[in-house]
Coordinates of C-alpha atoms and ligand atoms in Angstrom, one line a residue:
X203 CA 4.7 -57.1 53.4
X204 CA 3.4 -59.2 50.6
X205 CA 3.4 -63.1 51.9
X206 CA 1.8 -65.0 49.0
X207 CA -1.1 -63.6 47.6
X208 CA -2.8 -60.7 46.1
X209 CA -3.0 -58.2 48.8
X210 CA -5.7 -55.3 48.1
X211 CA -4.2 -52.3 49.9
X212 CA -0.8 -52.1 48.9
X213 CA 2.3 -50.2 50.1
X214 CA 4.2 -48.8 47.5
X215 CA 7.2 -46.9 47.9
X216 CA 8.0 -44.9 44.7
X217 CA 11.4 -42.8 44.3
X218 CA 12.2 -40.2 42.0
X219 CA 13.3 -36.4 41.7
X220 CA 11.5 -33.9 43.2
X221 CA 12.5 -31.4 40.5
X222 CA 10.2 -29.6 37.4
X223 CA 11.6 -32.5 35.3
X224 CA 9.2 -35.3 33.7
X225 CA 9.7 -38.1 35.4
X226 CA 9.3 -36.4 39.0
X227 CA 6.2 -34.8 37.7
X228 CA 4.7 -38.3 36.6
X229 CA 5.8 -40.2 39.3
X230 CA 4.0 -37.4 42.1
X231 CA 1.3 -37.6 39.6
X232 CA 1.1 -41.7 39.6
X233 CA 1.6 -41.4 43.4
X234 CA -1.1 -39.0 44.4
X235 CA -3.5 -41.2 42.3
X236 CA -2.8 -44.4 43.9
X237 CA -3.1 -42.7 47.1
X238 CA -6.3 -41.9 46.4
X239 CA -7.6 -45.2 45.2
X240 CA -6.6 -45.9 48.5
X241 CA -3.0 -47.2 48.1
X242 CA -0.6 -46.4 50.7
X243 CA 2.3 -44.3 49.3
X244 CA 5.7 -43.5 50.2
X245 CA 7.7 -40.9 48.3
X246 CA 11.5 -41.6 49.1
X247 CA 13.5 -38.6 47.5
X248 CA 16.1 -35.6 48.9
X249 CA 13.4 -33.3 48.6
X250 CA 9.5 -33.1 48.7
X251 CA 8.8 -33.3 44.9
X252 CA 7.3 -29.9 43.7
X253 CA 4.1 -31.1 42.6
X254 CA 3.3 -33.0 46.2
X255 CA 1.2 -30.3 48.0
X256 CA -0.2 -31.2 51.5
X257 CA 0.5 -34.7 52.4
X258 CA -2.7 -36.9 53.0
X259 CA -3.3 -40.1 55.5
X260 CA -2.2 -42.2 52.0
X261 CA 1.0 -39.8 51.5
X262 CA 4.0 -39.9 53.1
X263 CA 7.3 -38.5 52.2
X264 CA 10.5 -39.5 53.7
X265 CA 13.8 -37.5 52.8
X266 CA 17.2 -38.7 52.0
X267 CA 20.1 -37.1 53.5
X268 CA 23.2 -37.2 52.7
X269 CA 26.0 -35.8 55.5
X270 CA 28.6 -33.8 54.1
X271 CA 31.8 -35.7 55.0
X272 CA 35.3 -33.0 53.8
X273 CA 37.1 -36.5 53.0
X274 CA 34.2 -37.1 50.4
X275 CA 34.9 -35.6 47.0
X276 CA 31.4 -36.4 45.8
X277 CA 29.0 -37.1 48.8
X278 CA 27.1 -40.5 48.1
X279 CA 23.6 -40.1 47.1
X280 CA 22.8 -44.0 46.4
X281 CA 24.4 -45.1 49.3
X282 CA 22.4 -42.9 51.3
X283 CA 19.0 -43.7 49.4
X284 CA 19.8 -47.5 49.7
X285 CA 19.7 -47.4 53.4
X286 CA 16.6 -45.2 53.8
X287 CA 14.6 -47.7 51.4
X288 CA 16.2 -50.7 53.6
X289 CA 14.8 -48.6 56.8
X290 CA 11.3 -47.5 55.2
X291 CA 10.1 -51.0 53.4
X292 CA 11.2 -52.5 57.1
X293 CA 9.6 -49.8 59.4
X294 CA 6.4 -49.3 57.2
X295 CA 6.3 -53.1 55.8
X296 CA 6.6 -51.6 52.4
X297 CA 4.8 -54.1 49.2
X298 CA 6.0 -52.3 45.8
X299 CA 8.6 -50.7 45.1
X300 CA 8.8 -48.2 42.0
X301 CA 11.7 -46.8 40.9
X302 CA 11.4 -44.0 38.3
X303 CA 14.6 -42.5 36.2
X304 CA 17.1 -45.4 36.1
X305 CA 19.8 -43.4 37.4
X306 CA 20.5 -44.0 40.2
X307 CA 17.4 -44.9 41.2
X308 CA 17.2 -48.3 39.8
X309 CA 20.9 -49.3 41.1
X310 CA 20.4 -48.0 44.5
X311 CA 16.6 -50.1 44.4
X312 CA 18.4 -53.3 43.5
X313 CA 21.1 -52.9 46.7
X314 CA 18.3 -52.3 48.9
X315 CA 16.3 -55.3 47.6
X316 CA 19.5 -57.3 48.2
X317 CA 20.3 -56.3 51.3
X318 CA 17.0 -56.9 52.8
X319 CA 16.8 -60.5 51.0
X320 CA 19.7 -60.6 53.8
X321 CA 16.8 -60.2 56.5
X322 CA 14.3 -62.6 54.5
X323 CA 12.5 -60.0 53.1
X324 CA 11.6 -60.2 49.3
X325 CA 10.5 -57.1 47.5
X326 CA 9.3 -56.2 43.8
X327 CA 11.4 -53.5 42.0
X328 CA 9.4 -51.7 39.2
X329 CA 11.6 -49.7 36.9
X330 CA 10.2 -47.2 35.0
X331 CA 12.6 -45.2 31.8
X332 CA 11.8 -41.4 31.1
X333 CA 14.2 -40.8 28.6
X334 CA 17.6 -38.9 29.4
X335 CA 18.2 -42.0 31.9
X336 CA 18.3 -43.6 28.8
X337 CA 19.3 -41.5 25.9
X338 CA 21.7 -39.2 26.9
X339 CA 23.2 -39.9 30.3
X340 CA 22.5 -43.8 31.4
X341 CA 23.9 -43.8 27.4
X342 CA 27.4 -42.7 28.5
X343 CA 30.3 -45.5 28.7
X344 CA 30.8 -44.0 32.4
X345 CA 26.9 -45.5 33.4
X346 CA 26.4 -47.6 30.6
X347 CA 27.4 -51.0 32.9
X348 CA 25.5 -49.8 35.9
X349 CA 22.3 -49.1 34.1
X350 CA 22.1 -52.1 31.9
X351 CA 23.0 -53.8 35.0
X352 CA 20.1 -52.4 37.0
X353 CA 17.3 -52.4 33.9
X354 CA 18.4 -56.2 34.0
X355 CA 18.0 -56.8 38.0
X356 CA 14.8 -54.7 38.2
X357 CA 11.3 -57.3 38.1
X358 CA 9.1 -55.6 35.9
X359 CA 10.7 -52.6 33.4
X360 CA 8.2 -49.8 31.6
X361 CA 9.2 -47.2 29.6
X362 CA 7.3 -43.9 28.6
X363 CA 7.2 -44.3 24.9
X364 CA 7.4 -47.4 22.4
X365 CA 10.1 -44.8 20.9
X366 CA 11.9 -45.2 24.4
X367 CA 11.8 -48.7 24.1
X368 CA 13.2 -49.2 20.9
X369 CA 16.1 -46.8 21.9
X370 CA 16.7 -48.9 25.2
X371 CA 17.2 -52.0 23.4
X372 CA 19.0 -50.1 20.6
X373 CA 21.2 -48.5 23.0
X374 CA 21.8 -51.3 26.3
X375 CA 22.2 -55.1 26.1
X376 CA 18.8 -55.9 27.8
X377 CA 17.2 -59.3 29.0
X378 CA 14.1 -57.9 30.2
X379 CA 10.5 -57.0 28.3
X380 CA 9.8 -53.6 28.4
X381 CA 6.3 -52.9 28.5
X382 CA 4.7 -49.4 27.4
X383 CA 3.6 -47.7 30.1
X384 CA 2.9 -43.9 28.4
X385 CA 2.6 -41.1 30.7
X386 CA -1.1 -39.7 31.7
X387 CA -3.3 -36.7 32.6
X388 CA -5.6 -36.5 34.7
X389 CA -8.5 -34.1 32.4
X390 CA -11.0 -34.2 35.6
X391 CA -8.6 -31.7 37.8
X392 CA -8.3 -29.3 35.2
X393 CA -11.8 -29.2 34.5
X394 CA -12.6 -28.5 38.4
X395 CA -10.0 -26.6 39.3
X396 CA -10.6 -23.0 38.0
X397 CA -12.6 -21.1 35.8
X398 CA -11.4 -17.8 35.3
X399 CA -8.6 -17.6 33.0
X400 CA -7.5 -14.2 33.3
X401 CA -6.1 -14.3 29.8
X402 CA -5.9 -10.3 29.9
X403 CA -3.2 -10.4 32.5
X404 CA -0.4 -11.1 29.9
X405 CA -1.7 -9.8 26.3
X406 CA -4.2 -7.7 24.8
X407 CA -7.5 -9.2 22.9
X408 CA -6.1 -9.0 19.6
X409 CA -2.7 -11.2 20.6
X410 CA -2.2 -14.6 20.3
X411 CA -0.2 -16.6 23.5
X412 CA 2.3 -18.8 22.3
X413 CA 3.8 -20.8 25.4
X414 CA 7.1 -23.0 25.9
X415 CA 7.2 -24.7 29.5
X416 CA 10.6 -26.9 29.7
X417 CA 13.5 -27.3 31.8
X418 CA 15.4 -25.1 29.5
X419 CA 18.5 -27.6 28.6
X420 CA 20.3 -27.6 25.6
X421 CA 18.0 -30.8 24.5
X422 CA 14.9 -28.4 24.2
X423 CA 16.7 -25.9 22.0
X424 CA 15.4 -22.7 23.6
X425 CA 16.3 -20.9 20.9
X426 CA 14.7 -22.4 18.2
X427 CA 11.8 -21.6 20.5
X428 CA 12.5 -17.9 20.2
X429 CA 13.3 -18.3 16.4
X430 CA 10.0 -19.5 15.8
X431 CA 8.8 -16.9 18.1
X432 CA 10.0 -14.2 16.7
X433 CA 8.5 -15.3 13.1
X434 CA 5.3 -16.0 14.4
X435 CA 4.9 -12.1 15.5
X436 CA 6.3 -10.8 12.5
X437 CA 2.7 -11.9 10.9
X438 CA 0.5 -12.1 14.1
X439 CA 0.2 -9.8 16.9
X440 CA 1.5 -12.2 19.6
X441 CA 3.2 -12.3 23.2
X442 CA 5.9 -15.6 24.1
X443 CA 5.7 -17.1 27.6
X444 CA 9.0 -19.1 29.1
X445 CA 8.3 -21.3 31.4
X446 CA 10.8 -22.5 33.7
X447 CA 14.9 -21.8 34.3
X448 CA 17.6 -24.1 33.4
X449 CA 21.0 -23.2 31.7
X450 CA 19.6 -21.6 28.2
X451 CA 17.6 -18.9 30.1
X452 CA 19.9 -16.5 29.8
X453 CA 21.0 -16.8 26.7
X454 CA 17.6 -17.1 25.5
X455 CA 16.6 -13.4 27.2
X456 CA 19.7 -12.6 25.5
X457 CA 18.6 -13.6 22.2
X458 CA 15.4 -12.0 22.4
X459 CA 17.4 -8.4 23.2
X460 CA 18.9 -8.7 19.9
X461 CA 16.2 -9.5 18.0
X462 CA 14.1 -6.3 19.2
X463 CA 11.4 -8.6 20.7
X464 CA 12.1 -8.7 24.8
X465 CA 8.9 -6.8 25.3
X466 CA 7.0 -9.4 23.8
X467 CA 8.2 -12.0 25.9
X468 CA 7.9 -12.8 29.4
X469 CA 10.4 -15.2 31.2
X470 CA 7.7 -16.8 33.9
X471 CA 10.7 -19.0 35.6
X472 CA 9.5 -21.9 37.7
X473 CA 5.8 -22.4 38.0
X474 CA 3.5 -24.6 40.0
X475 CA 0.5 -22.9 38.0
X476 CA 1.1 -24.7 34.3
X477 CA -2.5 -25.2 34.3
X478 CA -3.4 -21.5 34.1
X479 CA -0.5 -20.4 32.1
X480 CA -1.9 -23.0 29.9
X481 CA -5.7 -22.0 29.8
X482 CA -4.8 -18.8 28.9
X483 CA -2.1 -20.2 25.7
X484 CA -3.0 -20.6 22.0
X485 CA 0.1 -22.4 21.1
X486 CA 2.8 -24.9 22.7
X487 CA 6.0 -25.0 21.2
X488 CA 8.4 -28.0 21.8
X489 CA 11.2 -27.9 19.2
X490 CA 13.0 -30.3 21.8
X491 CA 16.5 -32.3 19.9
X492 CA 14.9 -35.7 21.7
X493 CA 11.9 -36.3 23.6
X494 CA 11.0 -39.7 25.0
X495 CA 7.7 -38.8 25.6
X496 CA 6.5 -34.7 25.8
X497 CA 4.6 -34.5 28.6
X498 CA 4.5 -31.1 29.1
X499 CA 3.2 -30.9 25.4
X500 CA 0.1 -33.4 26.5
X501 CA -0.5 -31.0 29.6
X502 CA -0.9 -28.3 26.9
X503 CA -3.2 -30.5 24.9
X504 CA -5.3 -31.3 27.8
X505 CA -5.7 -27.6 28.2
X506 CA -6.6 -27.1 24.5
X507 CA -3.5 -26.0 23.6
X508 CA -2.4 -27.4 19.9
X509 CA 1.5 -28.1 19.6
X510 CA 4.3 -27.5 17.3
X511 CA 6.7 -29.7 18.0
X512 CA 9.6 -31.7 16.4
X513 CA 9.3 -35.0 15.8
X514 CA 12.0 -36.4 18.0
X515 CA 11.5 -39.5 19.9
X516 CA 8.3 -40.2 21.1
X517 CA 6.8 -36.9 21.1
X518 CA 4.7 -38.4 17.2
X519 CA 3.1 -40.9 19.7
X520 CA 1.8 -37.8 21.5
X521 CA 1.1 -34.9 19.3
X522 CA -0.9 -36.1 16.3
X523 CA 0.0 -34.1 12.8
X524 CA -2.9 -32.2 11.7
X525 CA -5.1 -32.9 14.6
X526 CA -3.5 -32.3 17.7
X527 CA -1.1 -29.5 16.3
X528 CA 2.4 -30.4 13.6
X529 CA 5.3 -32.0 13.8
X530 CA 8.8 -30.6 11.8
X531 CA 11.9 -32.5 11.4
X532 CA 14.6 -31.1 14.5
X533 CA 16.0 -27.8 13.8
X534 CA 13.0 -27.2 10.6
X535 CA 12.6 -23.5 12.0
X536 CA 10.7 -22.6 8.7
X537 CA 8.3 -25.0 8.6
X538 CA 7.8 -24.9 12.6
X539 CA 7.3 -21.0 11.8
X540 CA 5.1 -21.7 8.8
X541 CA 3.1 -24.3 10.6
X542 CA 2.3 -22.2 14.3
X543 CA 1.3 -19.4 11.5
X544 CA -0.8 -21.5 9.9
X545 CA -2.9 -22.5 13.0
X546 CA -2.6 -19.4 14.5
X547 CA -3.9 -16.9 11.9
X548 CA -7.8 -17.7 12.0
X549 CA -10.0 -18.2 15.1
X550 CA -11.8 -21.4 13.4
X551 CA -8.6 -23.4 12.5
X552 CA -7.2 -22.3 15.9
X553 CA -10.3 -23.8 17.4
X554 CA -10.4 -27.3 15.4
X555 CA -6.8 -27.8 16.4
X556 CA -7.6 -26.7 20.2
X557 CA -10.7 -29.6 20.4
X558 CA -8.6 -32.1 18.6
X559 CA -5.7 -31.6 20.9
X560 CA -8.0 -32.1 23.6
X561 CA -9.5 -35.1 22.0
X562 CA -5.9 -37.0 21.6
X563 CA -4.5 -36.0 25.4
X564 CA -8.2 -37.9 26.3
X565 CA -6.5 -41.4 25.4
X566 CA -3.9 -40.3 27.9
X567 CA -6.3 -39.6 30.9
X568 CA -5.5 -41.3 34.3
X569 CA -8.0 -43.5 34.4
X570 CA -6.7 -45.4 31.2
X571 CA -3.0 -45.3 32.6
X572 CA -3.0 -46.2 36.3
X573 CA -4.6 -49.6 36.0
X574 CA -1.8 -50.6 33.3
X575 CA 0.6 -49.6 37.0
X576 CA -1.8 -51.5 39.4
X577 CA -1.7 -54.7 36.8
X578 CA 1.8 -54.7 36.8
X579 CA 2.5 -54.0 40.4
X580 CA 0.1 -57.4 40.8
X581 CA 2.3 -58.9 38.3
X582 CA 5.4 -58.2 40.2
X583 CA 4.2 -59.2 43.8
X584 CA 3.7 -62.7 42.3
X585 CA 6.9 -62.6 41.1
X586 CA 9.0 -62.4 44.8
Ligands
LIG62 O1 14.2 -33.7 29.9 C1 13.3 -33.4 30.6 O2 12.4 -32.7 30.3 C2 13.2 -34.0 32.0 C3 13.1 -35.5 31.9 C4 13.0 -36.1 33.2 O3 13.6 -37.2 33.3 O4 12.5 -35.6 34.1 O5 12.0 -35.8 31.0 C5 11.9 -37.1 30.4 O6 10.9 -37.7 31.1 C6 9.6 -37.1 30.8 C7 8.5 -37.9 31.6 O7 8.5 -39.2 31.3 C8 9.3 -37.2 29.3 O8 8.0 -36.6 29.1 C9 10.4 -36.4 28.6 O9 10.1 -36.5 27.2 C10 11.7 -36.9 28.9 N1 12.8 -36.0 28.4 C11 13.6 -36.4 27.4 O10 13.6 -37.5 26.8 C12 14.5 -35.4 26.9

């Protein structure tokens, strides 16, 4: 427990979900890096987050459980959550902790921290925004109190994007600074990891890969995806990888049936291997309605992969026009089309766009990123 003064090794409990979304991915991401600058982490979540393989000395992951109770109509997840942190930060004399996604996370941090005030202990809450917490859900009268509420309780706020920051003091009634804390790669792992890309697994030497990894919700608007798609291979000999599974999978496949083009695209559903989908892609295409940040477009740029995008939310703070890959306004399927055709039709513009996507996801690389966490983290243990 922190008593006073700047401790070296901290304890940092972080919670999040363990799904393929964002925020899970970047707080398993920030985890696993503190771990191994020697930081003692505890994932608190229902499940082990996807991208936690084996758990280290520096890794531990405690699960929340929530009993099924017939009298319940909706079983309570933050009460549950609340009274494993209270348990973890006492058993394992937790320093930090970091709540990512503001809902529920953040109101369930702030009961814990109160609860254990009760006992004399005094803990840090770091809040971090991803968008939809923000945006489209924590936006909704039903949350709105609760999550302006908890933004306002937490110590130390960061969001992913200035974009996200501007639409969180748009949006809520907050007291706090919200510092910029942009999500991160780490460029080292992918250089070491593997060599081979096995490109001729999913197309032939004269096709193009064009690649959309997402969550497939509305948001992302899979079909624009396939629009574009389905322009891009009128010109270019080309194959479409779908990444992932969500609610606009099927009528994505659907979509593709009609047009006369399912051959050419392969539905990959969930992946833990993005990395190698990616080293084999030419092209990333995120046509997403909002996007408070894009980070599965920077894991394509770190890979070489040049984006089309929109240029919703933060994603312009990400993908840089006419270096990193172009940016449309939402729904701009003919200049998205135009664009991805543009890059894709000769092997030296496809090249200058793959080094300069590289080149911008570099001033997104770990080592940048988590000391901005580890200076804030010092900043809130003064604070209790
Ligand atoms: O919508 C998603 O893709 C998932 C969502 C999440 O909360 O997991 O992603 C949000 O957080 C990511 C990580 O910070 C950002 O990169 C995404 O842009 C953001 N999604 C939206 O704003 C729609």
């Amino acid at each position: 427990m922190y008593h006073g003064k700047i401790i070296k090794r901290m304890k940092i409990a972080i919670v999040c979900y363990p799904t393929f979304g964002g925020s899970g991915v970047v707080a398993t991401e920030l985890g696993i890096a503190l771990s191994k600058l020697n930081h003692e982490v505890h994932f608190i979540t229902y499940k082990q987050p996807v991208r936690l393989g084996l758990l280290s000395p520096n890794i531990h992951f405690h699960e929340v459980n929530v009993p099924e109770y017939p009298l319940f109509h909706y079983q309570p997840y933050e009460l549950a959550l609340s009274s494993k942190l209270v348990d973890t930060i006492k058993k394992y004399e937790i320093d930090i902790l970091h709540v990512h996604y503001a809902i529920p996370h953040a109101y369930a941090g702030y009961m814990a921290k109160k609860m254990l005030v009760e006992e004399g202990i005094h803990i840090p809450m770091v809040t971090t925004l991803h968008g939809t917490d923000i945006t489209l859900v924590g936006n909704h009268p039903f949350y709105k109190p609760a999550v302006t509420f908890s933004i306002n309780k937490s110590d130390i706020v960061t969001s992913v994007s200035q974009s996200l920051k501007e639409d969180t003091l748009r949006l809520f009634d907050i007291k706090k600074e919200i510092k910029v804390v942009p999500n991160f790669i780490d460029a080292n792992l992918r250089k070491t990891s593997f060599t081979d890309c096995q490109r001729e697994l999913m197309a032939t030497p004269d096709e193009r890969i064009v690649t959309h990894i997402s969550n497939f919700r509305p948001v992302k608007r899979i079909t624009d995806v396939v629009d574009i798609f389905y322009n891009i291979q009128k010109e270019i000999p080309a194959k479409l990888l779908m990444v992932g599974d969500g609610p606009e999978r099927e009528p994505a496949e659907q979509k593709c049936k009609e047009l006369g083009i399912k051959d050419k695209v392969i539905f990959l559903g969930n992946s833990n291997e993005i990395d190698k989908i990616l080293c084999f892609s030419d092209l990333f295409l995120l046509p997403s309605e909002r996007e408070s940040f894009g980070l599965a477009a920077l894991e394509a740029m770190v890979n070489k992969v040049p984006v089309i995008s929109s240029n919703a939310g933060g994603i312009p703070e990400v993908n840089i026009q006419g270096i990193s890959g172009y940016l449309s306004d939402v729904g701009d399927v003919k200049d998205m089309s135009e664009k991805a055709i543009s890059i894709l039709k000769e092997d030296y513009i496809l090249e200058k766009f793959k080094e300069g996507a590289f080149n911008e996801a570099m001033k997104f690389d770990i080592d940048k990123i988590v000391p901005l966490y580890l200076a804030l983290y010092e900043n809130a243990l003064e604070m209790v």
